[in-house]
Amino acid sequence: MRIGDEVVLECGIGTLGDIYPYLLDKARGKTVLNVGAAGNASVYLPDRPHLWLHTRLVDVAAAVVGLDIDPVETGIAAKHGVVIEHGNCEDARLDRTFDVVLMMEVIEHVDNLAAAIHNMLDHVAPGGELVLTTPNATHIGNVIDAFRRRPANVFWQHVTIFTPEHFQAFCDRHDLDLCEVKYFTFDATGGLSMRLKTALIRAFGALSPRLHSSFAVTIRKPG
């Protein structure tokens, strides 16, 4: 909602120790469109499919369709028997709707935020949900870098960074319902230094959720 010239969240915020059970619970027994599905196919296939989000969604959902813009990762998935539609979430048309559309670590890559969200909402069934995760602008690492006068640490494929309030402002502008906000920090995937860094980020996140490295928002489509 708008108060004066500022945006205020209409829902409370929460935290998650692990994002994956949360996403799998949302997908359980539902039809799911997994946007960015081919991400890390080259990392997890063929030896570790049980760690790959797309495989885990297939295990719990009623049906899953994958969509990804990356032809290389999509091709790798296809070589291992996983068919993922090749297309851009800003303009892809799949001619069907889903109970849940998941965009995990995708929205920060897109050129046109409004086109991507509206197009994906067109693929959400009435009463369904669009679930997005993205890096957090107020992540403790960004705060520390600012105090140390260091340049921002920006991944070369990322063109935007958000707080939940940006999604609230978007929902207010387009008469959408932002119904959930959850902060979290991904598990470490590297060695000891990465595990220590992750533990430190989570410790700061326990002090203030807004210091976590990422967050998830859920936009519900009217039934």
mmCIF file of C-alpha atoms in Angstrom:
data_model
loop_
_atom_site.group_PDB
_atom_site.id
_atom_site.type_symbol
_atom_site.label_atom_id
_atom_site.label_comp_id
_atom_site.label_asym_id
_atom_site.label_seq_id
_atom_site.Cartn_x
_atom_site.Cartn_y
_atom_site.Cartn_z
ATOM 1 C CA MET A 1 0.000 0.000 0.000
ATOM 2 C CA ARG A 2 1.000 3.630 -0.388
ATOM 3 C CA ILE A 3 1.402 5.899 2.618
ATOM 4 C CA GLY A 4 2.360 9.362 1.470
ATOM 5 C CA ASP A 5 5.084 8.833 -1.088
ATOM 6 C CA GLU A 6 6.307 5.545 0.379
ATOM 7 C CA VAL A 7 5.361 1.906 -0.122
ATOM 8 C CA VAL A 8 4.443 -0.269 2.855
ATOM 9 C CA LEU A 9 4.117 -4.039 2.621
ATOM 10 C CA GLU A 10 0.569 -5.320 2.977
ATOM 11 C CA CYS A 11 1.747 -8.704 4.282
ATOM 12 C CA GLY A 12 4.120 -9.664 7.049
ATOM 13 C CA ILE A 13 7.623 -10.939 6.415
ATOM 14 C CA GLY A 14 9.007 -14.299 7.481
ATOM 15 C CA THR A 15 12.235 -16.263 7.233
ATOM 16 C CA LEU A 16 13.117 -19.709 5.912
ATOM 17 C CA GLY A 17 15.979 -21.936 6.940
ATOM 18 C CA ASP A 18 15.837 -23.671 3.563
ATOM 19 C CA ILE A 19 13.996 -22.373 0.501
ATOM 20 C CA TYR A 20 13.572 -25.740 -1.192
ATOM 21 C CA PRO A 21 11.013 -27.395 1.144
ATOM 22 C CA TYR A 22 8.963 -24.194 0.912
ATOM 23 C CA LEU A 23 8.929 -24.311 -2.888
ATOM 24 C CA LEU A 24 8.264 -28.052 -2.984
ATOM 25 C CA ASP A 25 5.317 -27.644 -0.603
ATOM 26 C CA LYS A 26 3.833 -25.035 -2.924
ATOM 27 C CA ALA A 27 4.273 -27.409 -5.875
ATOM 28 C CA ARG A 28 2.996 -30.559 -4.188
ATOM 29 C CA GLY A 29 0.093 -32.050 -6.130
ATOM 30 C CA LYS A 30 -0.133 -28.960 -8.371
ATOM 31 C CA THR A 31 0.558 -28.195 -12.011
ATOM 32 C CA VAL A 32 3.771 -26.167 -12.190
ATOM 33 C CA LEU A 33 5.581 -24.028 -14.741
ATOM 34 C CA ASN A 34 9.244 -23.892 -13.725
ATOM 35 C CA VAL A 35 10.813 -20.813 -15.338
ATOM 36 C CA GLY A 36 14.591 -20.975 -15.551
ATOM 37 C CA ALA A 37 14.256 -24.738 -15.278
ATOM 38 C CA ALA A 38 17.477 -25.601 -17.109
ATOM 39 C CA GLY A 39 19.657 -23.654 -14.711
ATOM 40 C CA ASN A 40 22.549 -25.806 -13.452
ATOM 41 C CA ALA A 41 21.591 -28.769 -15.640
ATOM 42 C CA SER A 42 25.283 -29.128 -16.468
ATOM 43 C CA VAL A 43 26.090 -29.249 -12.749
ATOM 44 C CA TYR A 44 23.528 -31.828 -11.638
ATOM 45 C CA LEU A 45 23.030 -34.067 -14.674
ATOM 46 C CA PRO A 46 23.542 -36.931 -15.034
ATOM 47 C CA ASP A 47 25.086 -37.783 -11.659
ATOM 48 C CA ARG A 48 23.093 -35.696 -9.146
ATOM 49 C CA PRO A 49 19.551 -35.239 -10.468
ATOM 50 C CA HIS A 50 18.138 -35.551 -6.945
ATOM 51 C CA LEU A 51 19.729 -32.183 -6.103
ATOM 52 C CA TRP A 52 18.357 -30.373 -9.163
ATOM 53 C CA LEU A 53 15.235 -28.305 -8.506
ATOM 54 C CA HIS A 54 13.472 -29.347 -11.704
ATOM 55 C CA THR A 55 13.792 -33.043 -10.844
ATOM 56 C CA ARG A 56 12.597 -32.404 -7.301
ATOM 57 C CA LEU A 57 9.548 -30.555 -8.608
ATOM 58 C CA VAL A 58 8.732 -33.440 -10.957
ATOM 59 C CA ASP A 59 8.834 -35.801 -7.969
ATOM 60 C CA VAL A 60 6.145 -33.902 -6.003
ATOM 61 C CA ALA A 61 3.979 -32.002 -8.504
ATOM 62 C CA ALA A 62 1.050 -33.324 -10.512
ATOM 63 C CA ALA A 63 2.723 -32.078 -13.698
ATOM 64 C CA VAL A 64 5.722 -29.858 -14.465
ATOM 65 C CA VAL A 65 6.664 -27.907 -17.581
ATOM 66 C CA GLY A 66 10.072 -26.265 -17.760
ATOM 67 C CA LEU A 67 10.915 -23.039 -19.604
ATOM 68 C CA ASP A 68 14.384 -21.566 -20.092
ATOM 69 C CA ILE A 69 16.077 -19.031 -22.370
ATOM 70 C CA ASP A 70 19.495 -20.735 -22.246
ATOM 71 C CA PRO A 71 19.908 -23.026 -25.283
ATOM 72 C CA VAL A 72 23.074 -24.628 -23.917
ATOM 73 C CA GLU A 73 21.618 -25.758 -20.589
ATOM 74 C CA THR A 74 18.331 -26.690 -22.249
ATOM 75 C CA GLY A 75 20.298 -28.839 -24.693
ATOM 76 C CA ILE A 76 22.211 -30.533 -21.877
ATOM 77 C CA ALA A 77 18.938 -31.359 -20.133
ATOM 78 C CA ALA A 78 17.562 -32.799 -23.378
ATOM 79 C CA LYS A 79 20.597 -35.066 -23.765
ATOM 80 C CA HIS A 80 19.657 -36.602 -20.423
ATOM 81 C CA GLY A 81 15.998 -37.053 -21.285
ATOM 82 C CA VAL A 82 14.610 -33.887 -19.688
ATOM 83 C CA VAL A 83 12.554 -31.806 -22.128
ATOM 84 C CA ILE A 84 12.524 -28.090 -21.301
ATOM 85 C CA GLU A 85 10.811 -25.551 -23.533
ATOM 86 C CA HIS A 86 13.202 -22.983 -24.983
ATOM 87 C CA GLY A 87 11.822 -19.447 -24.676
ATOM 88 C CA ASN A 88 11.875 -16.060 -22.981
ATOM 89 C CA CYS A 89 9.534 -15.542 -20.025
ATOM 90 C CA GLU A 90 8.806 -12.021 -21.317
ATOM 91 C CA ASP A 91 6.977 -13.264 -24.419
ATOM 92 C CA ALA A 92 6.719 -17.091 -24.399
ATOM 93 C CA ARG A 93 3.221 -18.454 -25.023
ATOM 94 C CA LEU A 94 2.560 -22.004 -23.820
ATOM 95 C CA ASP A 95 -1.218 -21.972 -24.442
ATOM 96 C CA ARG A 96 -2.076 -23.369 -21.017
ATOM 97 C CA THR A 97 -2.235 -22.287 -17.385
ATOM 98 C CA PHE A 98 -0.723 -23.689 -14.190
ATOM 99 C CA ASP A 99 -1.539 -23.721 -10.487
ATOM 100 C CA VAL A 100 1.958 -22.411 -9.710
ATOM 101 C CA VAL A 101 4.452 -20.524 -11.841
ATOM 102 C CA LEU A 102 7.905 -20.523 -10.252
ATOM 103 C CA MET A 103 10.618 -18.043 -11.214
ATOM 104 C CA MET A 104 13.621 -18.940 -9.076
ATOM 105 C CA GLU A 105 16.490 -16.446 -9.450
ATOM 106 C CA VAL A 106 15.144 -15.286 -12.823
ATOM 107 C CA ILE A 107 13.537 -11.858 -12.464
ATOM 108 C CA GLU A 108 16.857 -10.063 -11.886
ATOM 109 C CA HIS A 109 17.951 -11.210 -15.375
ATOM 110 C CA VAL A 110 15.029 -9.931 -17.446
ATOM 111 C CA ASP A 111 15.050 -6.814 -19.611
ATOM 112 C CA ASN A 112 11.394 -5.938 -19.033
ATOM 113 C CA LEU A 113 10.070 -6.607 -15.536
ATOM 114 C CA ALA A 114 6.449 -5.749 -16.312
ATOM 115 C CA ALA A 115 6.366 -7.863 -19.474
ATOM 116 C CA ALA A 116 7.831 -10.864 -17.653
ATOM 117 C CA ILE A 117 5.476 -10.710 -14.673
ATOM 118 C CA HIS A 118 2.347 -10.035 -16.718
ATOM 119 C CA ASN A 119 3.186 -12.770 -19.223
ATOM 120 C CA MET A 120 3.838 -15.290 -16.477
ATOM 121 C CA LEU A 121 0.638 -14.264 -14.686
ATOM 122 C CA ASP A 122 -1.195 -15.023 -17.941
ATOM 123 C CA HIS A 123 0.057 -18.586 -17.409
ATOM 124 C CA VAL A 124 -1.274 -18.753 -13.816
ATOM 125 C CA ALA A 125 -4.702 -20.324 -13.372
ATOM 126 C CA PRO A 126 -7.335 -18.322 -11.446
ATOM 127 C CA GLY A 127 -6.557 -18.621 -7.743
ATOM 128 C CA GLY A 128 -3.017 -19.770 -8.520
ATOM 129 C CA GLU A 129 0.314 -18.264 -7.542
ATOM 130 C CA LEU A 130 3.378 -16.708 -9.121
ATOM 131 C CA VAL A 131 6.369 -17.367 -6.845
ATOM 132 C CA LEU A 132 9.614 -15.465 -7.389
ATOM 133 C CA THR A 133 12.962 -15.596 -5.618
ATOM 134 C CA THR A 134 15.690 -13.016 -6.151
ATOM 135 C CA PRO A 135 18.815 -11.582 -4.505
ATOM 136 C CA ASN A 136 18.106 -9.103 -1.718
ATOM 137 C CA ALA A 137 19.216 -5.486 -2.121
ATOM 138 C CA THR A 138 19.747 -5.096 1.650
ATOM 139 C CA HIS A 139 21.868 -8.252 1.969
ATOM 140 C CA ILE A 140 24.525 -7.853 4.701
ATOM 141 C CA GLY A 141 27.271 -8.238 2.096
ATOM 142 C CA ASN A 142 25.997 -5.152 0.268
ATOM 143 C CA VAL A 143 25.825 -3.211 3.529
ATOM 144 C CA ILE A 144 29.398 -4.135 4.465
ATOM 145 C CA ASP A 145 30.671 -3.265 0.976
ATOM 146 C CA ALA A 146 29.050 0.166 1.239
ATOM 147 C CA PHE A 147 30.671 0.849 4.628
ATOM 148 C CA ARG A 148 34.030 -0.259 3.226
ATOM 149 C CA ARG A 149 33.548 1.960 0.153
ATOM 150 C CA ARG A 150 33.884 -1.026 -2.119
ATOM 151 C CA PRO A 151 32.091 -1.269 -5.485
ATOM 152 C CA ALA A 152 28.883 -3.243 -5.596
ATOM 153 C CA ASN A 153 29.335 -6.967 -6.230
ATOM 154 C CA VAL A 154 27.100 -7.408 -9.301
ATOM 155 C CA PHE A 155 26.879 -10.645 -11.279
ATOM 156 C CA TRP A 156 27.268 -9.808 -14.972
ATOM 157 C CA GLN A 157 23.879 -11.276 -15.966
ATOM 158 C CA HIS A 158 21.930 -9.317 -13.336
ATOM 159 C CA VAL A 159 20.397 -6.004 -14.417
ATOM 160 C CA THR A 160 18.135 -5.226 -11.452
ATOM 161 C CA ILE A 161 18.056 -5.741 -7.693
ATOM 162 C CA PHE A 162 15.012 -5.560 -5.471
ATOM 163 C CA THR A 163 13.528 -5.224 -2.025
ATOM 164 C CA PRO A 164 10.076 -6.708 -1.339
ATOM 165 C CA GLU A 165 8.698 -3.170 -1.410
ATOM 166 C CA HIS A 166 9.485 -2.946 -5.124
ATOM 167 C CA PHE A 167 7.180 -5.912 -5.744
ATOM 168 C CA GLN A 168 4.548 -4.341 -3.489
ATOM 169 C CA ALA A 169 4.751 -1.142 -5.549
ATOM 170 C CA PHE A 170 4.395 -3.164 -8.752
ATOM 171 C CA CYS A 171 1.401 -5.055 -7.358
ATOM 172 C CA ASP A 172 -0.231 -1.813 -6.206
ATOM 173 C CA ARG A 173 0.260 -0.284 -9.644
ATOM 174 C CA HIS A 174 -1.279 -3.286 -11.415
ATOM 175 C CA ASP A 175 -3.951 -4.251 -8.842
ATOM 176 C CA LEU A 176 -2.266 -7.515 -7.840
ATOM 177 C CA ASP A 177 -2.107 -9.260 -4.457
ATOM 178 C CA LEU A 178 1.338 -9.672 -2.881
ATOM 179 C CA CYS A 179 0.497 -12.242 -0.223
ATOM 180 C CA GLU A 180 3.825 -13.620 1.094
ATOM 181 C CA VAL A 181 7.396 -12.437 1.667
ATOM 182 C CA LYS A 182 10.065 -14.832 2.950
ATOM 183 C CA TYR A 183 13.750 -14.014 3.484
ATOM 184 C CA PHE A 184 16.380 -16.753 3.272
ATOM 185 C CA THR A 185 20.023 -17.544 2.534
ATOM 186 C CA PHE A 186 20.954 -20.382 0.198
ATOM 187 C CA ASP A 187 22.987 -23.299 1.552
ATOM 188 C CA ALA A 188 26.712 -23.121 0.875
ATOM 189 C CA THR A 189 27.859 -25.206 -2.085
ATOM 190 C CA GLY A 190 31.626 -24.656 -1.777
ATOM 191 C CA GLY A 191 34.337 -25.379 0.745
ATOM 192 C CA LEU A 192 34.907 -24.288 4.324
ATOM 193 C CA SER A 193 35.184 -20.575 3.547
ATOM 194 C CA MET A 194 31.805 -20.593 1.775
ATOM 195 C CA ARG A 195 30.189 -22.499 4.631
ATOM 196 C CA LEU A 196 31.559 -19.997 7.132
ATOM 197 C CA LYS A 197 30.360 -17.092 4.999
ATOM 198 C CA THR A 198 26.881 -18.616 4.764
ATOM 199 C CA ALA A 199 26.759 -19.173 8.523
ATOM 200 C CA LEU A 200 27.732 -15.539 9.092
ATOM 201 C CA ILE A 201 25.065 -14.257 6.696
ATOM 202 C CA ARG A 202 22.447 -16.385 8.457
ATOM 203 C CA ALA A 203 23.592 -15.062 11.829
ATOM 204 C CA PHE A 204 23.019 -11.508 10.619
ATOM 205 C CA GLY A 205 19.704 -12.641 9.130
ATOM 206 C CA ALA A 206 18.647 -13.892 12.553
ATOM 207 C CA LEU A 207 19.229 -10.366 13.884
ATOM 208 C CA SER A 208 17.287 -8.778 11.020
ATOM 209 C CA PRO A 209 15.605 -10.767 8.225
ATOM 210 C CA ARG A 210 16.399 -7.988 5.762
ATOM 211 C CA LEU A 211 20.102 -8.881 5.982
ATOM 212 C CA HIS A 212 19.579 -12.322 4.399
ATOM 213 C CA SER A 213 21.005 -12.841 0.917
ATOM 214 C CA SER A 214 17.700 -13.519 -0.894
ATOM 215 C CA PHE A 215 13.941 -13.376 -0.568
ATOM 216 C CA ALA A 216 10.849 -14.959 -2.077
ATOM 217 C CA VAL A 217 7.572 -13.245 -2.886
ATOM 218 C CA THR A 218 4.241 -14.793 -3.809
ATOM 219 C CA ILE A 219 1.737 -12.982 -6.017
ATOM 220 C CA ARG A 220 -1.725 -14.543 -5.997
ATOM 221 C CA LYS A 221 -3.972 -14.340 -9.031
ATOM 222 C CA PRO A 222 -7.634 -13.623 -8.240
ATOM 223 C CA GLY A 223 -9.864 -16.690 -8.449
#
